[in-house]
Tab-separated table of C-alpha atoms in Angstrom:
chain	number	residue	atom	x	y	z
A	1	MET	CA	-16.793	-11.733	-30.807
A	2	LYS	CA	-16.218	-8.886	-28.737
A	3	PHE	CA	-18.756	-6.902	-26.315
A	4	PRO	CA	-17.551	-3.638	-25.417
A	5	SER	CA	-20.871	-2.654	-24.240
A	6	LEU	CA	-20.284	-5.269	-21.535
A	7	ARG	CA	-16.928	-4.394	-21.015
A	8	PHE	CA	-17.219	-0.868	-20.336
A	9	GLY	CA	-20.440	-1.875	-18.407
A	10	LEU	CA	-18.227	-4.373	-15.879
A	11	ILE	CA	-15.483	-1.850	-15.669
A	12	ALA	CA	-18.269	0.818	-14.485
A	13	LEU	CA	-19.656	-1.571	-12.258
A	14	GLY	CA	-16.223	-2.096	-10.827
A	15	LEU	CA	-15.940	1.852	-10.169
A	16	ALA	CA	-19.463	1.795	-8.539
A	17	ALA	CA	-18.699	-0.763	-6.377
A	18	GLY	CA	-15.418	1.192	-4.947
A	19	ALA	CA	-16.637	4.119	-4.418
A	20	ALA	CA	-19.747	2.368	-2.699
A	21	ALA	CA	-16.953	0.611	-0.708
A	22	ALA	CA	-15.329	4.381	-0.177
A	23	ASP	CA	-18.733	5.234	0.952
A	24	THR	CA	-18.879	3.307	4.255
A	25	TYR	CA	-15.355	3.132	4.703
A	26	PRO	CA	-14.164	2.226	7.238
A	27	GLY	CA	-16.769	0.162	8.799
A	28	LYS	CA	-14.925	-1.755	11.332
A	29	PRO	CA	-11.387	-1.506	12.800
A	30	VAL	CA	-8.379	-1.107	10.471
A	31	THR	CA	-4.751	-2.645	11.368
A	32	LEU	CA	-1.712	-0.883	10.775
A	33	ILE	CA	1.178	-3.376	10.242
A	34	VAL	CA	4.551	-1.700	11.572
A	35	PRO	CA	7.475	-3.697	10.436
A	36	THR	CA	9.600	-2.768	13.774
A	37	ALA	CA	9.147	-3.973	17.169
A	38	ALA	CA	7.036	-1.751	19.998
A	39	ALA	CA	8.598	1.121	21.428
A	40	GLY	CA	11.216	2.222	18.886
A	41	GLY	CA	10.787	5.220	16.610
A	42	THR	CA	8.927	4.015	13.888
A	43	ASP	CA	6.060	2.170	16.399
A	44	THR	CA	6.229	6.008	18.434
A	45	ILE	CA	5.210	7.608	15.412
A	46	ALA	CA	2.889	4.797	14.083
A	47	ARG	CA	0.547	4.937	17.214
A	48	LEU	CA	0.289	8.712	17.181
A	49	VAL	CA	-0.897	8.209	13.476
A	50	ALA	CA	-3.109	5.416	14.675
A	51	GLU	CA	-4.637	7.675	17.209
A	52	GLU	CA	-5.342	10.605	14.939
A	53	LEU	CA	-6.676	8.295	12.080
A	54	GLY	CA	-9.143	7.118	14.372
A	55	LYS	CA	-10.577	10.081	15.699
A	56	THR	CA	-10.980	11.549	12.053
A	57	LEU	CA	-12.459	8.118	10.708
A	58	LYS	CA	-14.619	7.309	13.607
A	59	GLN	CA	-13.053	3.348	13.765
A	60	PRO	CA	-10.246	2.358	16.000
A	61	PHE	CA	-6.921	1.779	13.741
A	62	VAL	CA	-4.665	-0.969	15.536
A	63	VAL	CA	-0.931	-1.298	15.434
A	64	ASP	CA	0.140	-4.274	14.903
A	65	ASN	CA	3.998	-4.966	15.143
A	66	ARG	CA	5.464	-7.587	12.604
A	67	PRO	CA	9.461	-7.017	13.150
A	68	GLY	CA	12.249	-9.058	11.894
A	69	ALA	CA	14.490	-9.228	8.461
A	70	ASN	CA	14.997	-5.206	8.204
A	71	GLY	CA	11.411	-5.048	7.802
A	72	ILE	CA	11.141	-7.413	5.354
A	73	VAL	CA	8.629	-9.649	7.538
A	74	GLY	CA	6.043	-6.847	8.129
A	75	VAL	CA	5.795	-5.334	4.751
A	76	ASP	CA	5.468	-8.832	3.162
A	77	ALA	CA	2.385	-9.357	5.316
A	78	ALA	CA	1.229	-6.326	4.477
A	79	ALA	CA	1.923	-6.682	0.475
A	80	ARG	CA	0.077	-9.937	1.382
A	81	ALA	CA	-3.324	-8.678	2.964
A	82	ALA	CA	-6.500	-8.185	1.325
A	83	PRO	CA	-6.948	-4.575	-0.826
A	84	ASP	CA	-10.084	-3.772	1.112
A	85	GLY	CA	-8.121	-1.221	3.104
A	86	TYR	CA	-8.276	-2.966	6.120
A	87	ARG	CA	-4.947	-3.865	6.546
A	88	LEU	CA	-2.653	-1.228	5.719
A	89	LEU	CA	1.304	-0.780	6.400
A	90	PHE	CA	3.029	2.043	8.076
A	91	THR	CA	6.839	1.521	7.782
A	92	TYR	CA	10.116	3.528	7.299
A	93	ALA	CA	11.827	4.868	4.570
A	94	ALA	CA	14.519	2.226	4.421
A	95	SER	CA	12.185	-1.063	4.060
A	96	MET	CA	10.624	0.626	1.025
A	97	ALA	CA	13.756	2.337	-0.752
A	98	VAL	CA	16.673	0.464	0.302
A	99	ASN	CA	15.931	-3.149	0.765
A	100	PRO	CA	15.670	-3.669	-2.912
A	101	SER	CA	19.243	-2.757	-3.413
A	102	LEU	CA	20.524	-4.586	-0.495
A	103	TYR	CA	18.848	-7.892	-0.957
A	104	ARG	CA	19.405	-10.246	-3.807
A	105	LYS	CA	15.498	-11.866	-3.517
A	106	LEU	CA	12.790	-9.735	-1.886
A	107	PRO	CA	9.438	-11.494	-1.215
A	108	TYR	CA	7.666	-7.855	-2.391
A	109	ASP	CA	8.002	-4.907	-4.426
A	110	PRO	CA	7.808	-1.355	-3.230
A	111	VAL	CA	6.184	-0.020	-6.534
A	112	LYS	CA	3.935	-2.967	-7.504
A	113	ASP	CA	2.864	-4.709	-4.336
A	114	PHE	CA	1.500	-1.595	-2.838
A	115	ALA	CA	-0.627	1.720	-3.434
A	116	PRO	CA	1.059	4.866	-1.516
A	117	ILE	CA	-1.214	6.980	0.731
A	118	ALA	CA	0.574	9.685	2.297
A	119	GLN	CA	3.923	10.688	3.268
A	120	ILE	CA	4.334	11.350	7.290
A	121	GLY	CA	7.283	13.695	7.795
A	122	ARG	CA	11.173	13.593	6.825
A	123	GLY	CA	14.306	14.011	8.407
A	124	GLY	CA	17.204	12.755	9.331
A	125	ASN	CA	18.590	10.149	12.129
A	126	LEU	CA	21.190	11.375	15.249
A	127	LEU	CA	24.800	10.187	15.745
A	128	LEU	CA	25.004	9.231	19.258
A	129	VAL	CA	27.817	7.945	21.414
A	130	ASN	CA	27.911	6.306	24.701
A	131	LYS	CA	28.065	9.273	27.326
A	132	ASP	CA	31.559	8.292	28.517
A	133	LEU	CA	33.284	8.256	25.047
A	134	PRO	CA	35.903	11.198	25.497
A	135	VAL	CA	34.630	12.897	22.149
A	136	ARG	CA	32.084	16.021	21.620
A	137	SER	CA	32.134	16.528	18.288
A	138	LEU	CA	31.882	14.532	14.611
A	139	LYS	CA	35.857	15.766	14.432
A	140	GLU	CA	36.708	14.139	17.881
A	141	PHE	CA	34.787	11.148	17.020
A	142	VAL	CA	36.456	10.614	13.749
A	143	ASP	CA	40.115	11.117	15.190
A	144	HIS	CA	39.467	8.895	18.117
A	145	VAL	CA	38.030	5.836	16.082
A	146	ARG	CA	40.446	6.225	13.583
A	147	ALA	CA	43.314	5.902	16.142
A	148	ARG	CA	41.551	2.474	17.457
A	149	PRO	CA	41.294	0.421	14.296
A	150	ASP	CA	38.494	-2.333	15.178
A	151	GLN	CA	38.501	-1.590	18.749
A	152	LEU	CA	34.881	0.172	18.609
A	153	SER	CA	31.635	-0.861	17.892
A	154	TYR	CA	28.158	0.438	16.843
A	155	CYS	CA	24.981	-0.749	16.548
A	156	SER	CA	22.001	-0.004	14.408
A	157	TRP	CA	18.131	-1.679	13.962
A	158	GLY	CA	19.371	-4.158	11.576
A	159	ALA	CA	21.975	-4.966	8.656
A	160	GLY	CA	21.238	-2.424	5.726
A	161	SER	CA	19.274	-0.440	8.090
A	162	GLY	CA	19.700	3.724	7.708
A	163	GLY	CA	21.497	3.501	10.723
A	164	HIS	CA	24.080	0.625	9.204
A	165	LEU	CA	24.134	2.597	5.850
A	166	ALA	CA	24.867	6.021	7.061
A	167	MET	CA	27.729	4.697	9.592
A	168	GLU	CA	29.056	3.032	6.570
A	169	SER	CA	29.385	5.961	4.489
A	170	LEU	CA	30.887	7.823	7.490
A	171	GLN	CA	33.720	4.995	7.953
A	172	LYS	CA	34.116	5.019	4.102
A	173	GLN	CA	34.709	8.896	4.034
A	174	ALA	CA	36.502	8.850	7.089
A	175	GLY	CA	38.590	5.663	6.727
A	176	LEU	CA	37.159	4.114	9.685
A	177	LYS	CA	36.781	0.744	11.008
A	178	MET	CA	34.137	-0.183	13.394
A	179	THR	CA	32.613	-3.126	14.414
A	180	HIS	CA	28.733	-3.171	13.088
A	181	ILE	CA	26.501	-4.816	15.519
A	182	PRO	CA	22.911	-5.166	14.023
A	183	TYR	CA	19.737	-5.269	16.288
A	184	LYS	CA	16.181	-5.931	15.392
A	185	GLY	CA	15.463	-2.665	16.489
A	186	SER	CA	16.533	0.508	17.386
A	187	SER	CA	15.233	0.310	21.154
A	188	PRO	CA	17.690	-2.709	22.095
A	189	CYS	CA	20.497	-1.137	20.388
A	190	VAL	CA	19.935	2.238	21.823
A	191	GLN	CA	19.889	0.379	25.626
A	192	ASP	CA	23.077	-1.400	25.103
A	193	LEU	CA	24.864	2.088	23.518
A	194	ILE	CA	23.667	3.939	26.890
A	195	GLY	CA	25.313	0.510	28.836
A	196	GLY	CA	28.146	0.644	27.006
A	197	GLN	CA	28.013	-2.440	25.212
A	198	VAL	CA	28.545	-0.839	22.320
A	199	GLN	CA	30.080	3.037	21.704
A	200	ALA	CA	27.900	4.535	18.729
A	201	ALA	CA	25.058	4.422	16.791
A	202	PHE	CA	22.744	6.195	14.447
A	203	ALA	CA	19.106	6.363	15.864
A	204	ASP	CA	15.896	8.205	15.507
A	205	MET	CA	15.379	11.379	17.034
A	206	SER	CA	11.872	10.543	18.441
A	207	SER	CA	12.976	7.871	20.588
A	208	THR	CA	16.232	9.321	21.786
A	209	ILE	CA	15.754	13.109	22.296
A	210	GLU	CA	14.792	12.749	26.132
A	211	LEU	CA	18.196	10.418	26.329
A	212	VAL	CA	20.064	13.383	24.835
A	213	ARG	CA	18.573	16.022	27.072
A	214	SER	CA	19.069	13.871	30.172
A	215	GLY	CA	22.847	13.197	29.239
A	216	ARG	CA	22.581	9.361	29.028
A	217	VAL	CA	23.821	9.505	25.682
A	218	ARG	CA	25.281	12.352	23.544
A	219	ALA	CA	24.149	13.368	19.961
A	220	ILE	CA	27.458	14.652	18.151
A	221	ALA	CA	25.784	15.118	14.827
A	222	HIS	CA	22.817	15.016	12.318
A	223	SER	CA	22.169	12.990	9.242
A	224	GLY	CA	19.444	15.743	7.689
A	225	ALA	CA	20.592	18.184	5.865
A	226	ALA	CA	20.508	20.943	8.196
A	227	ARG	CA	20.564	21.324	12.048
A	228	ILE	CA	17.421	20.834	14.242
A	229	PRO	CA	15.525	23.440	16.287
A	230	MET	CA	15.310	21.073	19.293
A	231	LEU	CA	18.671	20.257	19.289
A	232	PRO	CA	20.407	23.391	17.757
A	233	ASP	CA	23.938	22.927	18.744
A	234	VAL	CA	24.514	19.504	16.904
A	235	PRO	CA	25.498	19.860	13.358
A	236	SER	CA	24.442	17.874	10.375
A	237	MET	CA	26.981	15.506	9.235
A	238	THR	CA	27.480	17.487	5.771
A	239	GLU	CA	28.309	20.973	8.222
A	240	ALA	CA	30.841	18.787	10.072
A	241	GLY	CA	32.702	18.155	7.016
A	242	TYR	CA	31.313	14.223	5.859
A	243	PRO	CA	28.070	14.525	3.364
A	244	PHE	CA	25.353	12.531	3.983
A	245	THR	CA	21.974	14.400	2.783
A	246	THR	CA	19.457	11.313	2.149
A	247	TYR	CA	16.407	11.764	4.096
A	248	ALA	CA	14.589	9.056	6.091
A	249	TRP	CA	10.817	9.501	6.442
A	250	TYR	CA	7.363	7.776	7.547
A	251	GLY	CA	4.842	6.842	5.395
A	252	LEU	CA	1.429	5.037	5.100
A	253	PHE	CA	0.618	2.476	2.092
A	254	ALA	CA	-2.152	0.184	1.682
A	255	PRO	CA	-1.924	-3.593	-0.623
A	256	ALA	CA	-1.942	-2.947	-4.534
A	257	LYS	CA	-5.487	-2.576	-6.124
A	258	THR	CA	-6.735	-1.393	-2.875
A	259	PRO	CA	-9.402	0.896	-4.796
A	260	PRO	CA	-8.510	4.357	-5.400
A	261	ALA	CA	-11.474	5.881	-3.285
A	262	ILE	CA	-10.285	4.384	-0.289
A	263	VAL	CA	-6.632	5.582	-0.584
A	264	ASP	CA	-8.187	9.136	-1.265
A	265	THR	CA	-10.206	8.814	2.182
A	266	LEU	CA	-6.968	7.538	4.046
A	267	ASN	CA	-5.036	10.429	2.237
A	268	ALA	CA	-7.535	13.334	3.161
A	269	ALA	CA	-7.455	12.003	6.990
A	270	VAL	CA	-3.870	12.323	6.739
A	271	LEU	CA	-3.675	15.627	5.627
A	272	ARG	CA	-6.003	16.725	8.103
A	273	MET	CA	-4.104	15.413	10.508
A	274	LEU	CA	-1.296	17.690	9.559
A	275	GLU	CA	-3.605	20.502	9.784
A	276	ASP	CA	-3.979	20.233	13.469
A	277	PRO	CA	-1.567	22.553	15.417
A	278	ALA	CA	-1.078	19.611	18.376
A	279	VAL	CA	0.101	17.065	16.227
A	280	VAL	CA	2.550	18.780	14.113
A	281	LYS	CA	3.825	20.143	17.449
A	282	ARG	CA	4.161	16.878	18.745
A	283	LEU	CA	5.884	15.380	15.460
A	284	ASN	CA	8.372	18.654	15.512
A	285	GLU	CA	9.137	17.353	18.989
A	286	LEU	CA	9.728	13.695	17.360
A	287	ASN	CA	12.299	15.622	14.715
A	288	PHE	CA	9.677	16.105	11.965
A	289	THR	CA	10.041	19.954	11.509
A	290	ASP	CA	9.423	18.698	7.487
A	291	LEU	CA	6.067	17.776	7.109
A	292	PRO	CA	5.068	17.423	3.561
A	293	LYS	CA	1.234	17.424	2.626
A	294	THR	CA	1.404	14.474	-0.296
A	295	THR	CA	-1.302	13.071	-2.799
A	296	PRO	CA	-0.801	9.473	-3.342
A	297	ALA	CA	0.716	10.035	-6.771
A	298	GLN	CA	3.344	12.910	-5.204
A	299	PHE	CA	4.024	9.979	-2.269
A	300	GLY	CA	4.663	7.466	-5.035
A	301	ALA	CA	6.851	9.775	-7.049
A	302	THR	CA	8.751	10.326	-3.841
A	303	LEU	CA	9.364	6.692	-3.255
A	304	ARG	CA	10.780	6.027	-6.986
A	305	GLN	CA	13.428	8.785	-6.440
A	306	ASP	CA	14.333	7.428	-2.913
A	307	LEU	CA	14.683	4.066	-4.749
A	308	ALA	CA	17.106	5.415	-7.331
A	309	ASP	CA	19.108	7.557	-4.593
A	310	TRP	CA	19.460	4.920	-2.014
A	311	GLY	CA	20.818	2.349	-4.563
A	312	LYS	CA	23.499	4.618	-5.547
A	313	LEU	CA	24.219	5.111	-1.708
A	314	VAL	CA	24.399	1.577	-1.431
A	315	ARG	CA	26.223	0.420	-4.787
A	316	GLU	CA	29.095	2.996	-3.720
A	317	ILE	CA	29.375	1.468	-0.118
A	318	GLY	CA	29.284	-1.820	-1.504
A	319	VAL	CA	26.729	-3.700	0.783
A	320	GLN	CA	25.074	-6.706	-0.429
A	321	LEU	CA	22.879	-9.110	1.973
A	322	ASP	CA	21.262	-12.226	0.897
């Protein structure tokens, strides 16, 4: 025998409980799991977001760095967290939109295991070279590398990362042969680029723009769709003749089944943050001149579209990881 009134009563009770939780949320500190090492670009943005969310929601937001396996370690830890809003994921596009196409087996599903909260900026990465490499443009770089097959190396923040795929795309288009050296984060990669252990890398602007301005590394191209105001002399890859327009972004996620009211509370706090001129200025300085203000549903749609777009790129390049 079915008891429809009991079933609907339980649903209503669950909704009421979720609303009540949101009314008092957050009632204690919140942890942002970040699947990269400290001091890199993702960590820099995460700490800015944590500080601003803490101001708005009147509780500390604490960054918990969980680097490893191209973001898989940290993202998987967040997927397994209790869906109560107190352990969230702050991550970058590749960990959610690229990994499913790269790995034969992945311990998380970016769509099924997470509730999108908000996208936080989007942009491209800089193609950097060691300051002693005798090139000052993408054309000169291509000519220099093409004349030295398998003699030069580049680093990335992990096999299958956005930096790896961008360089592989360039190599395929230009007929280049370089050795890829994957690191566990962008910071050690950039440090070895400065030291000359590798000759080139794609890296996020947030942690490298001051290195470019001081002359410690040279930026010769940008993987975004257009030139960026902070480095107006650096062309996009597409402008320089090697199309690459897939965006990188950062985003905030909760474990699946987190009450929608809590997700909405967090989304509202992010949107409020993106209205603050001081925060916008800081994000602009970190390469995010495009700051879409998304609802959870809109961010979810962006993720699904990027899964398709990055998946196509991965298949074209032919990269597959175990």
